[in-house]
Amino acid sequence: MLLLLYQNIKTEGDSKAAELIANSLASAGDGLIELRKLEAAEDIAYQLSRSRNITYLPSGQSVLLQLPQ
């Protein structure tokens, strides 16, 4: 019974949160989301640059054609 009540309250809270996000996006635009995407991409690039098992290759398919056989 208590678990069902908890799930119901959590679902209502999630619904209200989604409603608030939708309203704020409608009024203010999606600039904050774009900022968060850029921050996440920066963090991912930083983490990859610190890894020793990452090799960077230039874009394009011709890179693989230039490998020795």
CSV table of N, CA and C in Angstrom, one decimal:
chain,number,residue,atom,x,y,z
A,1,MET,N,0.8,-1.2,0.0
A,1,MET,CA,0.0,0.0,0.0
A,1,MET,C,0.9,1.3,0.0
A,2,LEU,N,1.9,1.3,0.9
A,2,LEU,CA,2.8,2.4,1.0
A,2,LEU,C,3.6,2.6,-0.3
A,3,LEU,N,4.0,1.5,-0.9
A,3,LEU,CA,4.8,1.5,-2.2
A,3,LEU,C,3.9,2.1,-3.3
A,4,LEU,N,2.6,1.7,-3.3
A,4,LEU,CA,1.7,2.3,-4.4
A,4,LEU,C,1.5,3.8,-4.2
A,5,LEU,N,1.4,4.2,-2.9
A,5,LEU,CA,1.3,5.6,-2.7
A,5,LEU,C,2.5,6.4,-3.1
A,6,TYR,N,3.7,5.8,-2.8
A,6,TYR,CA,5.0,6.4,-3.2
A,6,TYR,C,5.1,6.5,-4.7
A,7,GLN,N,4.7,5.5,-5.4
A,7,GLN,CA,4.8,5.5,-6.9
A,7,GLN,C,3.8,6.5,-7.5
A,8,ASN,N,2.6,6.7,-6.9
A,8,ASN,CA,1.7,7.6,-7.3
A,8,ASN,C,2.2,9.1,-7.1
A,9,ILE,N,2.7,9.3,-6.0
A,9,ILE,CA,3.3,10.7,-5.7
A,9,ILE,C,4.5,11.0,-6.6
A,10,LYS,N,5.3,10.0,-6.8
A,10,LYS,CA,6.5,10.2,-7.7
A,10,LYS,C,6.0,10.4,-9.2
A,11,THR,N,5.0,9.7,-9.6
A,11,THR,CA,4.5,9.9,-11.0
A,11,THR,C,3.9,11.3,-11.1
A,12,GLU,N,3.2,11.8,-10.1
A,12,GLU,CA,2.6,13.1,-10.2
A,12,GLU,C,3.7,14.2,-10.2
A,13,GLY,N,4.8,13.9,-9.4
A,13,GLY,CA,5.9,14.9,-9.3
A,13,GLY,C,6.6,14.9,-10.7
A,14,ASP,N,6.8,13.8,-11.3
A,14,ASP,CA,7.5,13.7,-12.6
A,14,ASP,C,6.6,14.4,-13.6
A,15,SER,N,5.3,14.3,-13.6
A,15,SER,CA,4.4,14.9,-14.5
A,15,SER,C,4.5,16.4,-14.3
A,16,LYS,N,4.5,16.9,-13.1
A,16,LYS,CA,4.5,18.3,-12.8
A,16,LYS,C,5.9,18.9,-13.3
A,17,ALA,N,7.0,18.2,-13.1
A,17,ALA,CA,8.3,18.6,-13.5
A,17,ALA,C,8.3,18.7,-15.0
A,18,ALA,N,7.8,17.8,-15.7
A,18,ALA,CA,7.7,17.8,-17.2
A,18,ALA,C,6.9,19.0,-17.7
A,19,GLU,N,5.8,19.3,-17.0
A,19,GLU,CA,5.0,20.4,-17.3
A,19,GLU,C,5.7,21.7,-17.1
A,20,LEU,N,6.4,21.9,-16.0
A,20,LEU,CA,7.2,23.1,-15.8
A,20,LEU,C,8.3,23.3,-16.8
A,21,ILE,N,9.0,22.2,-17.1
A,21,ILE,CA,10.0,22.3,-18.2
A,21,ILE,C,9.5,22.7,-19.5
A,22,ALA,N,8.3,22.1,-19.9
A,22,ALA,CA,7.7,22.5,-21.1
A,22,ALA,C,7.3,24.0,-21.1
A,23,ASN,N,6.7,24.4,-20.0
A,23,ASN,CA,6.3,25.8,-20.0
A,23,ASN,C,7.5,26.8,-20.0
A,24,SER,N,8.6,26.4,-19.3
A,24,SER,CA,9.8,27.3,-19.4
A,24,SER,C,10.4,27.3,-20.7
A,25,LEU,N,10.4,26.2,-21.4
A,25,LEU,CA,11.0,26.2,-22.8
A,25,LEU,C,10.1,27.0,-23.7
A,26,ALA,N,8.8,26.9,-23.5
A,26,ALA,CA,7.9,27.7,-24.4
A,26,ALA,C,8.1,29.2,-24.2
A,27,SER,N,8.4,29.6,-23.0
A,27,SER,CA,8.5,31.1,-22.7
A,27,SER,C,9.9,31.6,-22.9
A,28,ALA,N,10.9,30.8,-22.6
A,28,ALA,CA,12.3,31.3,-22.6
A,28,ALA,C,13.1,30.7,-23.8
A,29,GLY,N,12.7,29.7,-24.5
A,29,GLY,CA,13.4,29.1,-25.6
A,29,GLY,C,14.3,28.0,-25.1
A,30,ASP,N,15.1,27.4,-26.0
A,30,ASP,CA,15.9,26.3,-25.6
A,30,ASP,C,17.4,26.6,-25.4
A,31,GLY,N,17.7,27.8,-25.1
A,31,GLY,CA,19.1,28.2,-24.9
A,31,GLY,C,19.8,27.4,-23.8
A,32,LEU,N,19.1,27.2,-22.7
A,32,LEU,CA,19.7,26.5,-21.6
A,32,LEU,C,20.0,25.0,-22.0
A,33,ILE,N,19.1,24.4,-22.8
A,33,ILE,CA,19.4,23.0,-23.2
A,33,ILE,C,20.6,23.0,-24.1
A,34,GLU,N,20.7,24.0,-25.0
A,34,GLU,CA,21.9,24.0,-25.9
A,34,GLU,C,23.2,24.2,-25.1
A,35,LEU,N,23.1,25.1,-24.1
A,35,LEU,CA,24.2,25.3,-23.2
A,35,LEU,C,24.6,24.0,-22.5
A,36,ARG,N,23.6,23.3,-22.0
A,36,ARG,CA,23.9,22.0,-21.3
A,36,ARG,C,24.5,21.0,-22.3
A,37,LYS,N,24.1,21.0,-23.5
A,37,LYS,CA,24.6,20.0,-24.5
A,37,LYS,C,26.1,20.4,-24.8
A,38,LEU,N,26.4,21.7,-24.9
A,38,LEU,CA,27.8,22.1,-25.1
A,38,LEU,C,28.7,21.7,-23.9
A,39,GLU,N,28.1,21.9,-22.7
A,39,GLU,CA,28.9,21.6,-21.5
A,39,GLU,C,29.2,20.1,-21.5
A,40,ALA,N,28.2,19.3,-21.8
A,40,ALA,CA,28.3,17.8,-21.8
A,40,ALA,C,29.3,17.4,-22.9
A,41,ALA,N,29.3,18.0,-24.1
A,41,ALA,CA,30.2,17.7,-25.1
A,41,ALA,C,31.7,18.1,-24.7
A,42,GLU,N,31.8,19.2,-24.0
A,42,GLU,CA,33.1,19.6,-23.6
A,42,GLU,C,33.7,18.6,-22.5
A,43,ASP,N,32.8,18.2,-21.6
A,43,ASP,CA,33.2,17.2,-20.6
A,43,ASP,C,33.6,15.9,-21.2
A,44,ILE,N,32.8,15.4,-22.2
A,44,ILE,CA,33.2,14.2,-22.9
A,44,ILE,C,34.5,14.3,-23.6
A,45,ALA,N,34.7,15.4,-24.3
A,45,ALA,CA,36.0,15.6,-25.0
A,45,ALA,C,37.1,15.6,-24.1
A,46,TYR,N,36.9,16.3,-22.9
A,46,TYR,CA,38.0,16.3,-21.9
A,46,TYR,C,38.3,14.9,-21.4
A,47,GLN,N,37.3,14.2,-21.1
A,47,GLN,CA,37.5,12.8,-20.5
A,47,GLN,C,38.2,11.9,-21.6
A,48,LEU,N,37.8,12.0,-22.8
A,48,LEU,CA,38.5,11.3,-23.9
A,48,LEU,C,39.9,11.7,-24.1
A,49,SER,N,40.2,13.0,-24.0
A,49,SER,CA,41.6,13.4,-24.2
A,49,SER,C,42.5,13.0,-23.1
A,50,ARG,N,42.0,12.7,-21.9
A,50,ARG,CA,42.8,12.2,-20.8
A,50,ARG,C,43.0,10.7,-20.8
A,51,SER,N,42.3,10.0,-21.7
A,51,SER,CA,42.4,8.5,-21.8
A,51,SER,C,43.6,8.1,-22.7
A,52,ARG,N,44.4,7.1,-22.2
A,52,ARG,CA,45.5,6.7,-23.0
A,52,ARG,C,45.1,5.8,-24.2
A,53,ASN,N,43.9,5.2,-24.1
A,53,ASN,CA,43.4,4.3,-25.1
A,53,ASN,C,42.6,4.9,-26.3
A,54,ILE,N,42.7,6.2,-26.4
A,54,ILE,CA,42.0,6.9,-27.5
A,54,ILE,C,43.0,7.4,-28.5
A,55,THR,N,42.7,7.1,-29.8
A,55,THR,CA,43.5,7.6,-30.9
A,55,THR,C,42.6,8.5,-31.8
A,56,TYR,N,43.1,9.7,-32.1
A,56,TYR,CA,42.3,10.6,-32.9
A,56,TYR,C,42.7,10.4,-34.4
A,57,LEU,N,41.7,10.4,-35.2
A,57,LEU,CA,42.0,10.3,-36.7
A,57,LEU,C,41.3,11.4,-37.3
A,58,PRO,N,41.9,12.0,-38.4
A,58,PRO,CA,41.2,13.0,-39.1
A,58,PRO,C,39.9,12.5,-39.8
A,59,SER,N,39.0,13.4,-40.0
A,59,SER,CA,37.7,13.0,-40.6
A,59,SER,C,37.9,12.6,-42.1
A,60,GLY,N,37.0,11.8,-42.6
A,60,GLY,CA,37.1,11.4,-44.0
A,60,GLY,C,37.5,9.9,-44.1
A,61,GLN,N,37.1,9.3,-45.2
A,61,GLN,CA,37.4,7.9,-45.4
A,61,GLN,C,38.7,7.6,-46.0
A,62,SER,N,39.4,8.6,-46.5
A,62,SER,CA,40.7,8.4,-47.1
A,62,SER,C,41.8,8.0,-46.1
A,63,VAL,N,41.6,8.2,-44.8
A,63,VAL,CA,42.6,7.8,-43.8
A,63,VAL,C,42.8,6.3,-43.8
A,64,LEU,N,41.8,5.5,-43.9
A,64,LEU,CA,42.0,4.1,-43.9
A,64,LEU,C,42.6,3.6,-45.2
A,65,LEU,N,42.5,4.3,-46.3
A,65,LEU,CA,43.1,3.9,-47.5
A,65,LEU,C,44.6,4.1,-47.5
A,66,GLN,N,45.1,5.0,-46.6
A,66,GLN,CA,46.5,5.3,-46.6
A,66,GLN,C,47.3,4.4,-45.6
A,67,LEU,N,46.6,3.5,-45.0
A,67,LEU,CA,47.3,2.6,-44.0
A,67,LEU,C,48.2,1.6,-44.8
A,68,PRO,N,49.4,1.2,-44.3
A,68,PRO,CA,50.2,0.2,-45.0
A,68,PRO,C,49.5,-1.1,-44.8
A,69,GLN,N,49.8,-2.0,-45.8
A,69,GLN,CA,49.1,-3.3,-45.9
A,69,GLN,C,50.1,-4.4,-45.5
